Coordinates of N, CA and C in Angstrom, one line a residue:
M1 N 37.2 -50.9 -73.8 CA 36.0 -50.0 -73.8 C 35.3 -50.2 -75.1
N2 N 34.0 -50.5 -75.1 CA 33.3 -50.6 -76.3 C 32.7 -49.2 -76.8
I3 N 32.9 -48.9 -78.0 CA 32.5 -47.6 -78.5 C 31.7 -47.7 -79.8
A4 N 30.8 -46.7 -80.0 CA 30.1 -46.6 -81.3 C 30.5 -45.3 -81.9
I5 N 30.5 -45.2 -83.2 CA 30.7 -43.9 -83.8 C 29.7 -43.6 -84.9
I6 N 29.1 -42.4 -84.9 CA 28.1 -42.0 -85.8 C 28.6 -40.8 -86.5
E7 N 29.1 -40.9 -87.8 CA 29.7 -39.9 -88.6 C 29.4 -40.2 -90.0
D8 N 28.9 -39.2 -90.7 CA 28.4 -39.4 -92.1 C 29.5 -39.5 -93.1
H9 N 30.6 -38.9 -92.9 CA 31.7 -38.9 -93.9 C 32.6 -40.2 -93.6
N10 N 32.6 -41.1 -94.6 CA 33.2 -42.4 -94.5 C 34.7 -42.2 -94.2
I11 N 35.4 -41.4 -94.9 CA 36.8 -41.2 -94.7 C 37.1 -40.7 -93.3
V12 N 36.3 -39.7 -92.9 CA 36.5 -39.1 -91.5 C 36.2 -40.2 -90.5
R13 N 35.2 -41.0 -90.6 CA 34.8 -42.0 -89.7 C 35.9 -43.1 -89.6
K14 N 36.4 -43.5 -90.7 CA 37.5 -44.5 -90.7 C 38.7 -44.0 -90.0
G15 N 39.0 -42.7 -90.3 CA 40.2 -42.1 -89.7 C 40.1 -42.0 -88.2
I16 N 38.9 -41.6 -87.7 CA 38.8 -41.5 -86.3 C 38.9 -42.8 -85.6
I17 N 38.3 -43.8 -86.2 CA 38.4 -45.2 -85.7 C 39.9 -45.6 -85.6
E18 N 40.6 -45.4 -86.7 CA 42.0 -45.8 -86.7 C 42.8 -45.1 -85.6
I19 N 42.6 -43.8 -85.5 CA 43.3 -43.0 -84.4 C 43.0 -43.5 -83.1
I20 N 41.7 -43.8 -82.8 CA 41.4 -44.2 -81.4 C 41.9 -45.6 -81.1
Q21 N 41.8 -46.5 -82.1 CA 42.3 -47.9 -81.9 C 43.8 -47.9 -81.6
N22 N 44.5 -46.9 -82.1 CA 45.9 -46.9 -81.9 C 46.2 -46.3 -80.5
L23 N 45.2 -45.7 -79.8 CA 45.4 -45.1 -78.5 C 45.4 -46.1 -77.3
G24 N 44.9 -47.3 -77.6 CA 44.8 -48.2 -76.5 C 43.6 -49.2 -76.6
N25 N 43.1 -49.6 -75.5 CA 42.1 -50.7 -75.5 C 40.7 -50.2 -75.8
F26 N 40.5 -49.8 -77.1 CA 39.2 -49.3 -77.5 C 38.6 -50.2 -78.6
N27 N 37.4 -50.6 -78.5 CA 36.8 -51.6 -79.5 C 35.5 -50.9 -80.1
F28 N 35.5 -50.7 -81.4 CA 34.4 -50.2 -82.0 C 33.4 -51.3 -82.4
V29 N 32.2 -51.2 -81.7 CA 31.2 -52.3 -81.9 C 30.1 -51.9 -82.9
I30 N 29.9 -50.5 -83.1 CA 28.9 -50.0 -84.1 C 29.5 -48.9 -84.8
E31 N 29.3 -48.9 -86.2 CA 29.7 -47.8 -87.1 C 28.4 -47.4 -87.8
S32 N 28.1 -46.1 -87.8 CA 26.9 -45.7 -88.6 C 27.2 -44.3 -89.2
D33 N 26.4 -44.0 -90.3 CA 26.6 -42.8 -90.9 C 25.4 -41.8 -90.7
N34 N 24.5 -42.2 -89.8 CA 23.4 -41.3 -89.4 C 22.7 -41.9 -88.2
G35 N 21.9 -41.1 -87.5 CA 21.3 -41.5 -86.2 C 20.3 -42.6 -86.3
K36 N 19.5 -42.7 -87.4 CA 18.5 -43.7 -87.5 C 19.2 -45.1 -87.7
D37 N 20.3 -45.1 -88.5 CA 21.0 -46.4 -88.7 C 21.6 -46.8 -87.4
F38 N 22.1 -45.9 -86.6 CA 22.7 -46.3 -85.3 C 21.7 -46.9 -84.4
I39 N 20.5 -46.3 -84.3 CA 19.5 -46.8 -83.4 C 19.1 -48.2 -83.8
D40 N 18.9 -48.5 -85.1 CA 18.6 -49.8 -85.5 C 19.7 -50.8 -85.1
K41 N 21.0 -50.4 -85.3 CA 22.1 -51.3 -85.0 C 22.2 -51.5 -83.5
Y42 N 22.0 -50.4 -82.7 CA 22.1 -50.5 -81.3 C 21.1 -51.5 -80.7
K43 N 19.9 -51.5 -81.2 CA 18.8 -52.3 -80.7 C 19.1 -53.8 -81.0
Q44 N 19.8 -54.1 -82.1 CA 20.1 -55.4 -82.5 C 21.5 -55.9 -82.0
A45 N 22.3 -55.0 -81.5 CA 23.7 -55.4 -81.1 C 23.8 -56.4 -80.0
K46 N 24.6 -57.4 -80.2 CA 24.9 -58.4 -79.1 C 25.9 -57.8 -78.1
I47 N 26.8 -56.9 -78.6 CA 27.7 -56.2 -77.7 C 27.4 -54.7 -77.8
Q48 N 26.9 -54.1 -76.8 CA 26.5 -52.7 -76.9 C 27.6 -51.8 -76.4
P49 N 27.7 -50.6 -77.0 CA 28.7 -49.7 -76.6 C 28.5 -49.0 -75.3
E50 N 29.5 -48.5 -74.7 CA 29.4 -47.7 -73.4 C 29.3 -46.3 -73.8
I51 N 30.0 -45.9 -74.8 CA 30.1 -44.5 -75.3 C 29.9 -44.4 -76.8
C52 N 29.1 -43.4 -77.2 CA 29.0 -43.2 -78.7 C 29.6 -41.8 -79.0
I53 N 30.4 -41.8 -80.0 CA 31.0 -40.6 -80.6 C 30.1 -40.1 -81.7
I54 N 29.6 -38.8 -81.6 CA 28.5 -38.4 -82.5 C 28.9 -37.1 -83.2
D55 N 28.7 -37.0 -84.5 CA 28.9 -35.8 -85.3 C 27.6 -35.0 -85.1
I56 N 27.6 -33.8 -85.5 CA 26.4 -33.0 -85.4 C 25.6 -33.0 -86.7
R57 N 26.2 -32.6 -87.8 CA 25.5 -32.5 -89.1 C 25.6 -33.8 -89.8
M58 N 24.4 -34.5 -89.9 CA 24.3 -35.8 -90.6 C 22.9 -35.8 -91.2
P59 N 22.7 -36.6 -92.3 CA 21.4 -36.8 -92.9 C 20.5 -37.6 -92.1
E60 N 19.2 -37.5 -92.4 CA 18.1 -38.3 -91.8 C 17.9 -38.0 -90.3
M61 N 18.9 -38.2 -89.4 CA 18.8 -37.8 -88.0 C 20.1 -37.2 -87.6
D62 N 20.1 -35.9 -87.3 CA 21.3 -35.2 -86.9 C 21.8 -35.5 -85.5
G63 N 22.9 -34.9 -85.1 CA 23.4 -35.2 -83.8 C 22.5 -34.7 -82.6
F64 N 21.8 -33.6 -82.8 CA 20.9 -33.1 -81.8 C 19.8 -34.0 -81.6
Q65 N 19.2 -34.5 -82.6 CA 18.1 -35.4 -82.5 C 18.5 -36.7 -81.9
L66 N 19.7 -37.2 -82.3 CA 20.2 -38.4 -81.8 C 20.5 -38.4 -80.3
V67 N 21.2 -37.3 -79.9 CA 21.5 -37.2 -78.4 C 20.2 -37.2 -77.6
Q68 N 19.2 -36.4 -78.1 CA 17.9 -36.3 -77.4 C 17.2 -37.7 -77.4
Y69 N 17.3 -38.5 -78.5 CA 16.7 -39.8 -78.5 C 17.4 -40.7 -77.5
I70 N 18.8 -40.7 -77.5 CA 19.6 -41.5 -76.6 C 19.2 -41.3 -75.2
K71 N 19.2 -40.0 -74.8 CA 18.9 -39.6 -73.4 C 17.5 -40.1 -73.0
G72 N 16.6 -40.1 -73.9 CA 15.2 -40.5 -73.6 C 15.0 -42.0 -73.6
N73 N 15.8 -42.7 -74.4 CA 15.6 -44.2 -74.6 C 16.7 -45.1 -74.2
F74 N 17.9 -44.6 -74.2 CA 19.1 -45.4 -73.8 C 19.8 -44.6 -72.7
P75 N 19.2 -44.4 -71.5 CA 19.8 -43.5 -70.5 C 21.2 -43.9 -70.0
N76 N 21.6 -45.2 -70.2 CA 22.9 -45.6 -69.7 C 24.0 -45.4 -70.7
L77 N 23.6 -45.1 -71.9 CA 24.6 -44.9 -73.0 C 25.1 -43.4 -72.9
K78 N 26.4 -43.3 -72.9 CA 27.1 -42.0 -72.8 C 27.4 -41.4 -74.1
T79 N 27.4 -40.1 -74.2 CA 27.6 -39.4 -75.5 C 28.7 -38.4 -75.5
L80 N 29.5 -38.5 -76.6 CA 30.6 -37.6 -76.8 C 30.4 -37.0 -78.2
V81 N 30.2 -35.7 -78.2 CA 30.1 -35.0 -79.5 C 31.4 -34.6 -80.0
L82 N 31.7 -35.0 -81.3 CA 33.0 -34.6 -81.9 C 32.6 -33.9 -83.2
T83 N 32.9 -32.6 -83.2 CA 32.4 -31.8 -84.3 C 33.4 -30.7 -84.7
T84 N 33.1 -30.0 -85.8 CA 33.9 -28.8 -86.2 C 33.3 -27.6 -85.7
Y85 N 32.1 -27.6 -85.1 CA 31.4 -26.4 -84.7 C 31.8 -26.0 -83.3
D86 N 32.4 -24.8 -83.2 CA 32.7 -24.3 -81.9 C 31.9 -23.1 -81.4
E87 N 30.8 -22.8 -82.2 CA 29.9 -21.7 -81.9 C 29.1 -22.0 -80.6
E88 N 28.8 -21.0 -79.8 CA 28.1 -21.1 -78.6 C 26.7 -21.8 -78.8
Y89 N 26.1 -21.5 -79.9 CA 24.7 -22.1 -80.1 C 24.8 -23.6 -80.0
Y90 N 25.7 -24.2 -80.7 CA 25.8 -25.7 -80.8 C 26.1 -26.3 -79.4
L91 N 27.1 -25.6 -78.7 CA 27.5 -26.1 -77.4 C 26.3 -26.0 -76.4
I92 N 25.7 -24.9 -76.4 CA 24.5 -24.7 -75.4 C 23.4 -25.7 -75.7
K93 N 23.1 -25.9 -77.0 CA 22.0 -26.8 -77.3 C 22.4 -28.2 -76.9
M94 N 23.6 -28.6 -77.1 CA 24.0 -30.0 -76.6 C 24.0 -30.1 -75.1
I95 N 24.4 -29.0 -74.4 CA 24.4 -29.0 -73.0 C 23.0 -29.2 -72.5
K96 N 22.0 -28.5 -73.1 CA 20.6 -28.6 -72.8 C 20.1 -30.1 -73.0
L97 N 20.7 -30.7 -73.9 CA 20.2 -32.1 -74.2 C 20.9 -33.1 -73.3
G98 N 21.9 -32.7 -72.6 CA 22.5 -33.6 -71.6 C 23.7 -34.4 -72.1
V99 N 24.4 -33.9 -73.1 CA 25.6 -34.6 -73.6 C 26.7 -34.7 -72.6
N100 N 27.5 -35.8 -72.6 CA 28.5 -36.0 -71.6 C 29.8 -35.4 -71.9
G101 N 30.0 -35.0 -73.1 CA 31.3 -34.4 -73.5 C 31.2 -33.7 -74.9
Y102 N 32.0 -32.7 -75.1 CA 32.0 -32.0 -76.4 C 33.4 -31.6 -76.8
L103 N 33.8 -32.2 -77.9 CA 35.2 -31.9 -78.4 C 35.1 -31.4 -79.9
L104 N 36.2 -30.7 -80.2 CA 36.3 -30.3 -81.6 C 37.2 -31.3 -82.4
K105 N 37.0 -31.4 -83.7 CA 37.7 -32.4 -84.4 C 39.2 -32.1 -84.6
N106 N 39.6 -30.8 -84.3 CA 41.0 -30.5 -84.4 C 41.7 -30.8 -83.1
C107 N 41.1 -31.5 -82.1 CA 41.7 -31.8 -80.9 C 42.8 -32.8 -81.1
H108 N 43.8 -32.8 -80.1 CA 44.9 -33.8 -80.2 C 44.3 -35.2 -79.8
P109 N 44.8 -36.2 -80.5 CA 44.3 -37.6 -80.2 C 44.4 -38.0 -78.7
E110 N 45.4 -37.5 -78.0 CA 45.5 -37.8 -76.6 C 44.4 -37.2 -75.8
E111 N 43.9 -36.0 -76.3 CA 42.7 -35.4 -75.6 C 41.5 -36.2 -75.8
L112 N 41.4 -36.8 -77.0 CA 40.2 -37.6 -77.3 C 40.3 -38.9 -76.4
K113 N 41.4 -39.4 -76.2 CA 41.6 -40.6 -75.3 C 41.2 -40.2 -73.9
K114 N 41.7 -39.0 -73.5 CA 41.4 -38.5 -72.1 C 39.9 -38.3 -71.9
A115 N 39.2 -37.8 -72.9 CA 37.8 -37.6 -72.9 C 37.0 -38.9 -72.7
L116 N 37.4 -39.9 -73.5 CA 36.7 -41.2 -73.4 C 36.9 -41.8 -72.1
I117 N 38.0 -41.8 -71.5 CA 38.3 -42.3 -70.2 C 37.5 -41.6 -69.1
A118 N 37.6 -40.2 -69.2 CA 36.9 -39.4 -68.2 C 35.4 -39.6 -68.3
I119 N 34.8 -39.8 -69.4 CA 33.4 -40.0 -69.6 C 33.0 -41.4 -69.0
S120 N 33.9 -42.4 -69.3 CA 33.6 -43.7 -68.8 C 33.7 -43.7 -67.2
E121 N 34.6 -43.0 -66.7 CA 34.8 -43.1 -65.2 C 34.0 -42.1 -64.4
N122 N 33.8 -40.9 -65.0 CA 33.2 -39.8 -64.2 C 31.9 -39.3 -64.9
S123 N 31.6 -39.8 -66.0 CA 30.3 -39.4 -66.8 C 30.5 -38.1 -67.6
Y124 N 31.5 -37.3 -67.3 CA 31.6 -36.0 -68.0 C 33.0 -35.7 -68.3
Y125 N 33.2 -34.9 -69.4 CA 34.5 -34.4 -69.7 C 34.3 -33.0 -70.2
Y126 N 35.0 -32.1 -69.5 CA 35.0 -30.7 -69.9 C 36.4 -30.2 -70.2
N127 N 36.7 -29.7 -71.3 CA 38.0 -29.2 -71.7 C 38.1 -27.7 -71.6
N128 N 39.0 -27.0 -72.3 CA 39.1 -25.6 -72.2 C 38.0 -24.8 -72.8
I129 N 37.0 -25.5 -73.4 CA 35.8 -24.8 -73.9 C 35.0 -24.3 -72.7
F130 N 35.1 -25.1 -71.6 CA 34.4 -24.8 -70.4 C 35.3 -24.1 -69.4
S131 N 34.7 -23.4 -68.4 CA 35.5 -22.6 -67.5 C 36.1 -23.5 -66.4
K132 N 37.1 -23.0 -65.7 CA 37.7 -23.7 -64.6 C 36.7 -23.9 -63.5
R133 N 35.8 -22.9 -63.3 CA 34.8 -22.9 -62.2 C 33.8 -24.0 -62.5
L134 N 33.5 -24.2 -63.8 CA 32.5 -25.2 -64.1 C 33.1 -26.6 -63.9
K135 N 34.4 -26.8 -64.2 CA 35.0 -28.1 -64.0 C 35.1 -28.4 -62.5
E136 N 35.4 -27.4 -61.7 CA 35.4 -27.7 -60.2 C 34.1 -28.1 -59.7
M137 N 33.0 -27.4 -60.2 CA 31.7 -27.8 -59.8 C 31.3 -29.2 -60.1
V138 N 31.7 -29.6 -61.3 CA 31.4 -31.0 -61.8 C 32.1 -32.0 -60.9
V139 N 33.3 -31.7 -60.5 CA 34.1 -32.6 -59.7 C 33.6 -32.7 -58.3
T140 N 33.3 -31.5 -57.7 CA 32.9 -31.5 -56.3 C 31.4 -31.5 -56.1
N141 N 30.7 -31.3 -57.2 CA 29.2 -31.3 -57.1 C 28.7 -30.2 -56.1
F142 N 29.5 -29.2 -56.0 CA 29.1 -28.0 -55.1 C 29.8 -26.8 -55.6
I143 N 29.1 -25.7 -55.5 CA 29.6 -24.4 -55.8 C 28.8 -23.3 -55.1
K144 N 29.4 -22.3 -54.6 CA 28.7 -21.3 -53.9 C 27.9 -20.4 -54.8
L145 N 26.7 -20.1 -54.5 CA 25.8 -19.4 -55.3 C 26.2 -17.9 -55.2
P146 N 26.5 -17.2 -56.4 CA 26.8 -15.8 -56.3 C 25.6 -15.0 -56.1
N147 N 25.8 -13.8 -55.7 CA 24.6 -12.8 -55.6 C 24.4 -12.2 -56.9
I148 N 23.2 -12.3 -57.4 CA 22.8 -11.7 -58.7 C 21.6 -10.9 -58.6
T149 N 21.5 -9.9 -59.4 CA 20.4 -8.9 -59.4 C 19.2 -9.5 -60.1
D150 N 18.0 -8.9 -59.9 CA 16.8 -9.4 -60.6 C 17.0 -9.3 -62.1
N151 N 17.6 -8.2 -62.6 CA 17.8 -8.0 -64.0 C 18.8 -9.1 -64.6
E152 N 19.8 -9.5 -63.8 CA 20.7 -10.5 -64.2 C 20.0 -11.9 -64.2
K153 N 19.1 -12.1 -63.3 CA 18.4 -13.4 -63.2 C 17.4 -13.4 -64.4
S154 N 16.8 -12.3 -64.8 CA 15.9 -12.3 -66.0 C 16.7 -12.6 -67.2
F155 N 17.9 -12.1 -67.3 CA 18.8 -12.4 -68.4 C 19.1 -13.9 -68.5
L156 N 19.5 -14.4 -67.3 CA 19.9 -15.8 -67.3 C 18.8 -16.7 -67.7
K157 N 17.5 -16.4 -67.4 CA 16.4 -17.3 -67.7 C 16.2 -17.5 -69.2
I158 N 16.6 -16.5 -70.0 CA 16.5 -16.7 -71.4 C 17.8 -16.8 -72.2
C159 N 18.9 -16.8 -71.4 CA 20.2 -16.8 -72.0 C 20.5 -18.1 -72.8
G160 N 19.8 -19.2 -72.3 CA 20.0 -20.5 -73.0 C 19.2 -20.7 -74.3
E161 N 18.3 -19.7 -74.6 CA 17.5 -19.8 -75.8 C 18.4 -19.4 -77.0
D162 N 17.9 -19.8 -78.2 CA 18.6 -19.5 -79.4 C 18.3 -18.1 -79.8
L163 N 18.9 -17.2 -79.1 CA 18.6 -15.7 -79.3 C 19.9 -15.0 -79.3
T164 N 20.0 -14.0 -80.2 CA 21.1 -13.0 -80.1 C 21.0 -12.1 -78.9
Y165 N 22.0 -11.4 -78.6 CA 21.9 -10.4 -77.5 C 20.9 -9.3 -77.8
S166 N 20.8 -9.0 -79.1 CA 19.9 -8.0 -79.5 C 18.4 -8.5 -79.3
Q167 N 18.2 -9.7 -79.6 CA 16.9 -10.3 -79.4 C 16.5 -10.4 -78.0
I168 N 17.5 -10.8 -77.2 CA 17.3 -10.9 -75.7 C 16.9 -9.5 -75.2
A169 N 17.6 -8.5 -75.6 CA 17.3 -7.1 -75.2 C 15.9 -6.7 -75.5
E170 N 15.5 -7.1 -76.7 CA 14.1 -6.8 -77.1 C 13.1 -7.5 -76.3
K171 N 13.4 -8.8 -76.0 CA 12.5 -9.6 -75.2 C 12.4 -9.1 -73.7
L172 N 13.5 -8.5 -73.2 CA 13.5 -8.0 -71.8 C 13.1 -6.5 -71.8
N173 N 12.9 -5.9 -72.9 CA 12.6 -4.5 -73.0 C 13.7 -3.7 -72.4
K174 N 14.9 -4.0 -72.8 CA 16.1 -3.3 -72.3 C 17.0 -3.0 -73.5
S175 N 17.9 -2.1 -73.3 CA 18.8 -1.8 -74.4 C 19.9 -2.9 -74.5
Q176 N 20.4 -3.1 -75.7 CA 21.4 -4.1 -75.9 C 22.6 -3.8 -75.0
R177 N 23.0 -2.5 -74.8 CA 24.1 -2.2 -73.9 C 23.8 -2.7 -72.5
S178 N 22.6 -2.6 -72.0 CA 22.3 -3.0 -70.7 C 22.4 -4.5 -70.6
V179 N 21.9 -5.2 -71.6 CA 22.0 -6.7 -71.6 C 23.4 -7.2 -71.6
E180 N 24.3 -6.5 -72.4 CA 25.7 -6.9 -72.5 C 26.3 -6.6 -71.1
G181 N 25.8 -5.6 -70.4 CA 26.3 -5.3 -69.1 C 26.0 -6.4 -68.1
Y182 N 24.7 -6.9 -68.2 CA 24.3 -8.1 -67.4 C 25.2 -9.3 -67.6
R183 N 25.5 -9.5 -68.9 CA 26.3 -10.6 -69.3 C 27.7 -10.5 -68.7
D184 N 28.3 -9.3 -68.9 CA 29.7 -9.2 -68.4 C 29.7 -9.3 -66.9
S185 N 28.7 -8.8 -66.2 CA 28.7 -8.9 -64.7 C 28.6 -10.4 -64.3
L186 N 27.7 -11.1 -65.0 CA 27.5 -12.5 -64.7 C 28.8 -13.3 -65.0
F187 N 29.5 -13.0 -66.1 CA 30.8 -13.7 -66.4 C 31.7 -13.5 -65.3
R188 N 31.8 -12.3 -64.7 CA 32.7 -12.0 -63.6 C 32.3 -12.8 -62.3
K189 N 31.0 -12.8 -62.0 CA 30.5 -13.4 -60.8 C 30.6 -14.9 -60.9
F190 N 30.4 -15.5 -62.0 CA 30.4 -17.0 -62.2 C 31.8 -17.4 -62.6
E191 N 32.7 -16.5 -62.9 CA 34.1 -16.8 -63.3 C 34.1 -17.6 -64.5
V192 N 33.4 -17.2 -65.5 CA 33.3 -17.9 -66.8 C 33.7 -16.9 -67.9
N193 N 33.9 -17.3 -69.1 CA 34.2 -16.4 -70.2 C 33.4 -16.7 -71.5
N194 N 32.4 -17.5 -71.4 CA 31.5 -17.7 -72.5 C 30.1 -18.0 -72.1
R195 N 29.1 -17.8 -73.0 CA 27.7 -18.0 -72.7 C 27.4 -19.4 -72.3
A196 N 28.0 -20.4 -73.0 CA 27.7 -21.8 -72.8 C 28.0 -22.2 -71.3
S197 N 29.2 -21.8 -70.9 CA 29.5 -22.2 -69.5 C 28.6 -21.5 -68.5
L198 N 28.2 -20.2 -68.8 CA 27.3 -19.5 -67.9 C 26.0 -20.2 -67.8
V199 N 25.4 -20.7 -68.9 CA 24.1 -21.4 -68.9 C 24.2 -22.7 -68.1
L200 N 25.3 -23.5 -68.4 CA 25.4 -24.7 -67.7 C 25.6 -24.6 -66.2
L201 N 26.4 -23.6 -65.8 CA 26.5 -23.4 -64.3 C 25.2 -23.0 -63.7
A202 N 24.4 -22.1 -64.4 CA 23.2 -21.7 -63.8 C 22.2 -22.8 -63.7
V203 N 22.2 -23.7 -64.7 CA 21.3 -24.9 -64.6 C 21.8 -25.8 -63.5
K204 N 23.1 -26.1 -63.4 CA 23.6 -27.0 -62.3 C 23.3 -26.4 -60.9
M205 N 23.3 -25.1 -60.8 CA 23.0 -24.5 -59.5 C 21.6 -24.3 -59.2
G206 N 20.7 -24.6 -60.2 CA 19.3 -24.5 -59.9 C 18.7 -23.1 -60.1
I207 N 19.5 -22.2 -60.7 CA 19.0 -20.9 -60.9 C 18.0 -20.9 -62.0
I208 N 18.2 -21.6 -63.1 CA 17.3 -21.7 -64.2 C 17.1 -23.2 -64.6
K209 N 16.0 -23.4 -65.2 CA 15.7 -24.8 -65.8 C 15.5 -24.7 -67.3
L210 N 16.1 -25.7 -67.9 CA 16.0 -25.7 -69.4 C 15.1 -26.8 -69.9

């Protein structure tokens, strides 16, 4: 499998490459320390990667900008974000951009191998960051639509924005307690336990558009 890696810290990049190469038949065809450098190398590459491993925080062009560019210009190239950031904001934003997988840098090497193979074969990899219900939906491409109230739907429509629950409450002209009630109810109905999984499920089910 041909892979590219975009990671601005040289020691980290070399370490990831060594770990992955020891896992099996993986060949790194492009190494870059920022998004712009990767784009230039990709356009000139005689052997192009199937998957690119991308860090989020990088100079010149960060991971968000790079994933967005790849999805718009290299639609067949698959993306796996490998980062230290586990906050919902980063995960939701990458989901909105269409990333194929999202892993934390403290993951076990075998999980990294599993993710690369899953993305190659199935286009997506979801680990325990995502809910069981979300994984089932990706595999079967079907999930029953739960009954939701108008207030819950209004909450869902802006849940994917970069807003705190307090800001969402202000935007909906509701109390923060009410908004948190909508969230908890939706978590139960969708069988998820975090905002990122809720947003992705709602998008996949056609309830909201991002």
